[in-house]
Amino acid sequence: MTGQRGDTRRRVRDAALTLFAERTYGATRLQDIADAMGVTKAALYYYFHTKEEILADLVEPAVEELEAILDRAEGHGFSPAATRDLLVAMGELYARDRRLLTVLMFDRTFRAQPVLGTRVLACRRRTQRALNRSGAEDTMVGEVRALAALAALTVPLAALEGYEDLRPLVGPSVAAACAVLGIRPPRARAVAAVGSTVSE
């Protein structure tokens, strides 16, 4: 999609994502998105017919990528190296847009959605199992540690102010998650495309 229509569609997506992150998906109406753009609600229908369509357009690519990341991790047996790779890949995904991370990880109204929300909840459960070191420690302590590691990775990316570019936070967040899990953090590498991200 090119030209003015493509630009306007991107503006709709940007305005919607900002409102979803600030107010939650459930508390945002199509009228709110139209008001944020300075257009009529009827004008939005040219690009999206429902709020659900906007949500799917915004988050489905990230959900598909997250599912692929988890598929790779599960295929490598949840070794410490695979766990580090999982944390790095998730950190890089979430660091692309704080607003998207906020919706995916912290918006209960989004997770209540019957299709995408269900898929994200499934990804979260798969992530917690992976961080629980392949289920070898199927205890309350292991489950708490896995959830704490996920929080160590995602909360700094969502909550630390003063960072428009979240990529420099990925390395420290991954290292914090590794510390919670009791595994060695990845060796740092400098890759311009992902800021100061880390990897094995």
PDB file of C-alpha atoms in Angstrom:
ATOM      1  CA  MET A   1       0.000   0.000   0.000  1.00  0.00           C
ATOM      2  CA  THR A   2       1.513   3.310  -1.119  1.00  0.00           C
ATOM      3  CA  GLY A   3       0.741   7.000  -1.231  1.00  0.00           C
ATOM      4  CA  GLN A   4      -1.648   8.921   0.967  1.00  0.00           C
ATOM      5  CA  ARG A   5      -3.805   5.906   1.815  1.00  0.00           C
ATOM      6  CA  GLY A   6      -0.779   3.998   3.087  1.00  0.00           C
ATOM      7  CA  ASP A   7       0.363   6.988   5.137  1.00  0.00           C
ATOM      8  CA  THR A   8      -3.074   7.395   6.698  1.00  0.00           C
ATOM      9  CA  ARG A   9      -3.279   3.696   7.508  1.00  0.00           C
ATOM     10  CA  ARG A  10       0.058   3.966   9.307  1.00  0.00           C
ATOM     11  CA  ARG A  11      -1.258   6.977  11.243  1.00  0.00           C
ATOM     12  CA  VAL A  12      -4.304   4.977  12.320  1.00  0.00           C
ATOM     13  CA  ARG A  13      -2.078   2.140  13.512  1.00  0.00           C
ATOM     14  CA  ASP A  14       0.227   4.515  15.376  1.00  0.00           C
ATOM     15  CA  ALA A  15      -2.613   6.389  17.083  1.00  0.00           C
ATOM     16  CA  ALA A  16      -4.346   3.146  18.028  1.00  0.00           C
ATOM     17  CA  LEU A  17      -1.201   1.557  19.456  1.00  0.00           C
ATOM     18  CA  THR A  18      -0.498   4.637  21.571  1.00  0.00           C
ATOM     19  CA  LEU A  19      -4.028   4.609  22.976  1.00  0.00           C
ATOM     20  CA  PHE A  20      -4.030   0.853  23.555  1.00  0.00           C
ATOM     21  CA  ALA A  21      -0.808   1.189  25.547  1.00  0.00           C
ATOM     22  CA  GLU A  22      -1.977   4.211  27.535  1.00  0.00           C
ATOM     23  CA  ARG A  23      -5.618   3.261  28.186  1.00  0.00           C
ATOM     24  CA  THR A  24      -5.683  -0.487  27.461  1.00  0.00           C
ATOM     25  CA  TYR A  25      -7.274  -2.037  24.419  1.00  0.00           C
ATOM     26  CA  GLY A  26     -10.601  -2.551  26.166  1.00  0.00           C
ATOM     27  CA  ALA A  27     -10.918   1.080  27.245  1.00  0.00           C
ATOM     28  CA  THR A  28     -10.142   2.481  23.786  1.00  0.00           C
ATOM     29  CA  ARG A  29     -12.990   3.157  21.360  1.00  0.00           C
ATOM     30  CA  LEU A  30     -12.821   3.747  17.632  1.00  0.00           C
ATOM     31  CA  GLN A  31     -14.036   7.268  18.368  1.00  0.00           C
ATOM     32  CA  ASP A  32     -10.994   7.799  20.609  1.00  0.00           C
ATOM     33  CA  ILE A  33      -8.691   6.799  17.750  1.00  0.00           C
ATOM     34  CA  ALA A  34     -10.516   9.113  15.363  1.00  0.00           C
ATOM     35  CA  ASP A  35     -10.307  11.977  17.864  1.00  0.00           C
ATOM     36  CA  ALA A  36      -6.556  11.416  18.328  1.00  0.00           C
ATOM     37  CA  MET A  37      -6.104  11.679  14.566  1.00  0.00           C
ATOM     38  CA  GLY A  38      -8.446  14.629  14.127  1.00  0.00           C
ATOM     39  CA  VAL A  39     -10.745  12.763  11.741  1.00  0.00           C
ATOM     40  CA  THR A  40     -14.281  11.436  11.888  1.00  0.00           C
ATOM     41  CA  LYS A  41     -15.072   7.925  12.997  1.00  0.00           C
ATOM     42  CA  ALA A  42     -16.589   7.317   9.574  1.00  0.00           C
ATOM     43  CA  ALA A  43     -13.228   8.124   7.988  1.00  0.00           C
ATOM     44  CA  LEU A  44     -11.610   5.261   9.900  1.00  0.00           C
ATOM     45  CA  TYR A  45     -13.934   2.766   8.231  1.00  0.00           C
ATOM     46  CA  TYR A  46     -12.114   3.349   4.957  1.00  0.00           C
ATOM     47  CA  TYR A  47      -9.072   1.653   6.527  1.00  0.00           C
ATOM     48  CA  PHE A  48     -10.423  -0.571   9.307  1.00  0.00           C
ATOM     49  CA  HIS A  49     -13.995  -1.656   9.959  1.00  0.00           C
ATOM     50  CA  THR A  50     -13.522  -2.637  13.602  1.00  0.00           C
ATOM     51  CA  LYS A  51     -11.191  -2.106  16.514  1.00  0.00           C
ATOM     52  CA  GLU A  52     -10.431  -5.831  16.359  1.00  0.00           C
ATOM     53  CA  GLU A  53      -9.079  -5.413  12.827  1.00  0.00           C
ATOM     54  CA  ILE A  54      -6.706  -2.695  14.020  1.00  0.00           C
ATOM     55  CA  LEU A  55      -5.543  -4.874  16.895  1.00  0.00           C
ATOM     56  CA  ALA A  56      -4.875  -7.827  14.611  1.00  0.00           C
ATOM     57  CA  ASP A  57      -2.962  -5.660  12.146  1.00  0.00           C
ATOM     58  CA  LEU A  58      -0.802  -4.327  14.978  1.00  0.00           C
ATOM     59  CA  VAL A  59      -0.025  -7.425  17.016  1.00  0.00           C
ATOM     60  CA  GLU A  60      -0.409 -10.522  14.852  1.00  0.00           C
ATOM     61  CA  PRO A  61       3.044 -10.218  13.216  1.00  0.00           C
ATOM     62  CA  ALA A  62       4.650  -9.968  16.664  1.00  0.00           C
ATOM     63  CA  VAL A  63       2.632 -12.918  17.959  1.00  0.00           C
ATOM     64  CA  GLU A  64       3.692 -15.021  14.969  1.00  0.00           C
ATOM     65  CA  GLU A  65       7.329 -14.070  15.567  1.00  0.00           C
ATOM     66  CA  LEU A  66       7.051 -14.910  19.256  1.00  0.00           C
ATOM     67  CA  GLU A  67       5.568 -18.309  18.410  1.00  0.00           C
ATOM     68  CA  ALA A  68       8.474 -18.970  16.027  1.00  0.00           C
ATOM     69  CA  ILE A  69      10.997 -17.952  18.711  1.00  0.00           C
ATOM     70  CA  LEU A  70       9.422 -20.419  21.136  1.00  0.00           C
ATOM     71  CA  ASP A  71       9.346 -23.164  18.498  1.00  0.00           C
ATOM     72  CA  ARG A  72      13.100 -22.768  18.041  1.00  0.00           C
ATOM     73  CA  ALA A  73      13.733 -22.769  21.786  1.00  0.00           C
ATOM     74  CA  GLU A  74      11.656 -25.894  22.349  1.00  0.00           C
ATOM     75  CA  GLY A  75      13.497 -27.617  19.523  1.00  0.00           C
ATOM     76  CA  HIS A  76      16.819 -27.138  21.330  1.00  0.00           C
ATOM     77  CA  GLY A  77      15.841 -28.845  24.570  1.00  0.00           C
ATOM     78  CA  PHE A  78      15.926 -25.793  26.857  1.00  0.00           C
ATOM     79  CA  SER A  79      19.666 -25.971  27.542  1.00  0.00           C
ATOM     80  CA  PRO A  80      21.219 -22.901  29.214  1.00  0.00           C
ATOM     81  CA  ALA A  81      22.481 -21.774  25.801  1.00  0.00           C
ATOM     82  CA  ALA A  82      18.995 -22.169  24.297  1.00  0.00           C
ATOM     83  CA  THR A  83      17.511 -20.296  27.252  1.00  0.00           C
ATOM     84  CA  ARG A  84      19.930 -17.412  26.697  1.00  0.00           C
ATOM     85  CA  ASP A  85      19.075 -17.345  22.993  1.00  0.00           C
ATOM     86  CA  LEU A  86      15.383 -17.316  23.868  1.00  0.00           C
ATOM     87  CA  LEU A  87      15.810 -14.354  26.219  1.00  0.00           C
ATOM     88  CA  VAL A  88      17.837 -12.416  23.644  1.00  0.00           C
ATOM     89  CA  ALA A  89      15.325 -13.049  20.852  1.00  0.00           C
ATOM     90  CA  MET A  90      12.399 -12.047  23.043  1.00  0.00           C
ATOM     91  CA  GLY A  91      14.236  -8.970  24.274  1.00  0.00           C
ATOM     92  CA  GLU A  92      14.979  -7.860  20.727  1.00  0.00           C
ATOM     93  CA  LEU A  93      11.344  -8.371  19.737  1.00  0.00           C
ATOM     94  CA  TYR A  94       9.947  -6.460  22.704  1.00  0.00           C
ATOM     95  CA  ALA A  95      12.488  -3.634  22.391  1.00  0.00           C
ATOM     96  CA  ARG A  96      11.148  -2.620  18.989  1.00  0.00           C
ATOM     97  CA  ASP A  97       8.207  -0.744  20.470  1.00  0.00           C
ATOM     98  CA  ARG A  98       7.444  -0.121  24.136  1.00  0.00           C
ATOM     99  CA  ARG A  99       3.760   0.322  23.321  1.00  0.00           C
ATOM    100  CA  LEU A 100       3.511  -3.075  21.665  1.00  0.00           C
ATOM    101  CA  LEU A 101       5.279  -4.713  24.610  1.00  0.00           C
ATOM    102  CA  THR A 102       2.831  -3.039  26.986  1.00  0.00           C
ATOM    103  CA  VAL A 103      -0.173  -4.394  25.099  1.00  0.00           C
ATOM    104  CA  LEU A 104       1.235  -7.898  24.662  1.00  0.00           C
ATOM    105  CA  MET A 105       2.512  -8.404  28.195  1.00  0.00           C
ATOM    106  CA  PHE A 106       0.514  -6.169  30.520  1.00  0.00           C
ATOM    107  CA  ASP A 107      -2.933  -5.494  29.022  1.00  0.00           C
ATOM    108  CA  ARG A 108      -5.447  -7.905  30.541  1.00  0.00           C
ATOM    109  CA  THR A 109      -8.212  -6.632  28.261  1.00  0.00           C
ATOM    110  CA  PHE A 110      -6.161  -7.652  25.229  1.00  0.00           C
ATOM    111  CA  ARG A 111      -5.420 -11.094  26.661  1.00  0.00           C
ATOM    112  CA  ALA A 112      -9.180 -11.597  27.047  1.00  0.00           C
ATOM    113  CA  GLN A 113      -9.589 -11.493  23.261  1.00  0.00           C
ATOM    114  CA  PRO A 114     -10.688 -14.930  22.024  1.00  0.00           C
ATOM    115  CA  VAL A 115      -8.088 -15.476  19.282  1.00  0.00           C
ATOM    116  CA  LEU A 116      -4.989 -13.311  19.587  1.00  0.00           C
ATOM    117  CA  GLY A 117      -5.302 -13.005  23.332  1.00  0.00           C
ATOM    118  CA  THR A 118      -5.513 -16.778  23.655  1.00  0.00           C
ATOM    119  CA  ARG A 119      -2.421 -17.200  21.494  1.00  0.00           C
ATOM    120  CA  VAL A 120      -0.469 -14.716  23.591  1.00  0.00           C
ATOM    121  CA  LEU A 121      -1.497 -16.467  26.801  1.00  0.00           C
ATOM    122  CA  ALA A 122      -0.308 -19.734  25.284  1.00  0.00           C
ATOM    123  CA  CYS A 123       3.014 -18.094  24.411  1.00  0.00           C
ATOM    124  CA  ARG A 124       3.339 -16.838  27.950  1.00  0.00           C
ATOM    125  CA  ARG A 125       2.772 -20.309  29.362  1.00  0.00           C
ATOM    126  CA  ARG A 126       5.286 -21.772  26.911  1.00  0.00           C
ATOM    127  CA  THR A 127       7.799 -19.091  27.885  1.00  0.00           C
ATOM    128  CA  GLN A 128       7.386 -19.828  31.575  1.00  0.00           C
ATOM    129  CA  ARG A 129       7.877 -23.546  30.931  1.00  0.00           C
ATOM    130  CA  ALA A 130      11.013 -22.802  28.936  1.00  0.00           C
ATOM    131  CA  LEU A 131      12.407 -20.562  31.656  1.00  0.00           C
ATOM    132  CA  ASN A 132      11.635 -23.258  34.175  1.00  0.00           C
ATOM    133  CA  ARG A 133      14.498 -25.167  32.560  1.00  0.00           C
ATOM    134  CA  SER A 134      12.479 -27.713  30.527  1.00  0.00           C
ATOM    135  CA  GLY A 135      10.199 -28.608  33.418  1.00  0.00           C
ATOM    136  CA  ALA A 136      13.018 -30.334  35.309  1.00  0.00           C
ATOM    137  CA  GLU A 137      12.074 -28.299  38.358  1.00  0.00           C
ATOM    138  CA  ASP A 138       8.311 -28.645  38.265  1.00  0.00           C
ATOM    139  CA  THR A 139       7.796 -26.978  41.632  1.00  0.00           C
ATOM    140  CA  MET A 140       6.426 -23.748  42.985  1.00  0.00           C
ATOM    141  CA  VAL A 141       9.982 -22.437  43.361  1.00  0.00           C
ATOM    142  CA  GLY A 142      10.739 -23.131  39.717  1.00  0.00           C
ATOM    143  CA  GLU A 143       7.523 -21.522  38.552  1.00  0.00           C
ATOM    144  CA  VAL A 144       8.162 -18.416  40.645  1.00  0.00           C
ATOM    145  CA  ARG A 145      11.714 -18.176  39.341  1.00  0.00           C
ATOM    146  CA  ALA A 146      10.544 -18.495  35.732  1.00  0.00           C
ATOM    147  CA  LEU A 147       7.950 -15.741  36.178  1.00  0.00           C
ATOM    148  CA  ALA A 148      10.508 -13.535  37.944  1.00  0.00           C
ATOM    149  CA  ALA A 149      12.929 -14.012  35.041  1.00  0.00           C
ATOM    150  CA  LEU A 150      10.236 -13.004  32.557  1.00  0.00           C
ATOM    151  CA  ALA A 151       9.543  -9.908  34.652  1.00  0.00           C
ATOM    152  CA  ALA A 152      13.272  -9.108  34.793  1.00  0.00           C
ATOM    153  CA  LEU A 153      13.338  -9.159  31.002  1.00  0.00           C
ATOM    154  CA  THR A 154      10.151  -7.226  30.252  1.00  0.00           C
ATOM    155  CA  VAL A 155       9.485  -4.775  33.080  1.00  0.00           C
ATOM    156  CA  PRO A 156      12.610  -2.630  32.485  1.00  0.00           C
ATOM    157  CA  LEU A 157      11.753  -2.395  28.786  1.00  0.00           C
ATOM    158  CA  ALA A 158       8.206  -1.318  29.599  1.00  0.00           C
ATOM    159  CA  ALA A 159       8.804   0.894  32.630  1.00  0.00           C
ATOM    160  CA  LEU A 160      12.185   2.632  32.448  1.00  0.00           C
ATOM    161  CA  GLU A 161      11.631   6.186  31.265  1.00  0.00           C
ATOM    162  CA  GLY A 162      14.107   8.269  29.330  1.00  0.00           C
ATOM    163  CA  TYR A 163      14.834   5.615  26.673  1.00  0.00           C
ATOM    164  CA  GLU A 164      13.135   6.190  23.363  1.00  0.00           C
ATOM    165  CA  ASP A 165      15.432   3.540  21.897  1.00  0.00           C
ATOM    166  CA  LEU A 166      14.983   0.463  24.062  1.00  0.00           C
ATOM    167  CA  ARG A 167      17.712  -1.601  22.421  1.00  0.00           C
ATOM    168  CA  PRO A 168      20.456  -0.583  24.892  1.00  0.00           C
ATOM    169  CA  LEU A 169      18.275  -2.005  27.675  1.00  0.00           C
ATOM    170  CA  VAL A 170      18.099  -5.485  26.168  1.00  0.00           C
ATOM    171  CA  GLY A 171      21.549  -6.584  27.324  1.00  0.00           C
ATOM    172  CA  PRO A 172      21.085  -5.607  30.991  1.00  0.00           C
ATOM    173  CA  SER A 173      17.546  -7.010  31.014  1.00  0.00           C
ATOM    174  CA  VAL A 174      18.707 -10.353  29.605  1.00  0.00           C
ATOM    175  CA  ALA A 175      21.548 -10.448  32.133  1.00  0.00           C
ATOM    176  CA  ALA A 176      19.077  -9.792  34.959  1.00  0.00           C
ATOM    177  CA  ALA A 177      16.828 -12.605  33.757  1.00  0.00           C
ATOM    178  CA  CYS A 178      19.805 -14.968  33.559  1.00  0.00           C
ATOM    179  CA  ALA A 179      20.783 -14.033  37.118  1.00  0.00           C
ATOM    180  CA  VAL A 180      17.305 -14.926  38.328  1.00  0.00           C
ATOM    181  CA  LEU A 181      17.564 -18.296  36.585  1.00  0.00           C
ATOM    182  CA  GLY A 182      21.057 -18.951  37.885  1.00  0.00           C
ATOM    183  CA  ILE A 183      22.665 -19.264  34.455  1.00  0.00           C
ATOM    184  CA  ARG A 184      25.610 -17.410  32.976  1.00  0.00           C
ATOM    185  CA  PRO A 185      24.593 -14.359  30.927  1.00  0.00           C
ATOM    186  CA  PRO A 186      25.510 -14.222  27.235  1.00  0.00           C
ATOM    187  CA  ARG A 187      28.734 -12.674  26.060  1.00  0.00           C
ATOM    188  CA  ALA A 188      28.198  -9.136  24.836  1.00  0.00           C
ATOM    189  CA  ARG A 189      28.452  -8.363  21.172  1.00  0.00           C
ATOM    190  CA  ALA A 190      28.122  -5.073  19.363  1.00  0.00           C
ATOM    191  CA  VAL A 191      25.656  -5.218  16.497  1.00  0.00           C
ATOM    192  CA  ALA A 192      24.416  -1.908  15.206  1.00  0.00           C
ATOM    193  CA  ALA A 193      21.052  -3.324  14.174  1.00  0.00           C
ATOM    194  CA  VAL A 194      20.151  -4.359  17.715  1.00  0.00           C
ATOM    195  CA  GLY A 195      22.016  -1.798  19.790  1.00  0.00           C
ATOM    196  CA  SER A 196      23.841  -3.259  22.774  1.00  0.00           C
ATOM    197  CA  THR A 197      22.016  -6.573  22.651  1.00  0.00           C
ATOM    198  CA  VAL A 198      23.777  -9.649  23.928  1.00  0.00           C
ATOM    199  CA  SER A 199      24.139 -13.184  22.670  1.00  0.00           C
ATOM    200  CA  GLU A 200      26.128 -16.305  23.217  1.00  0.00           C
TER     201      GLU A 200
END
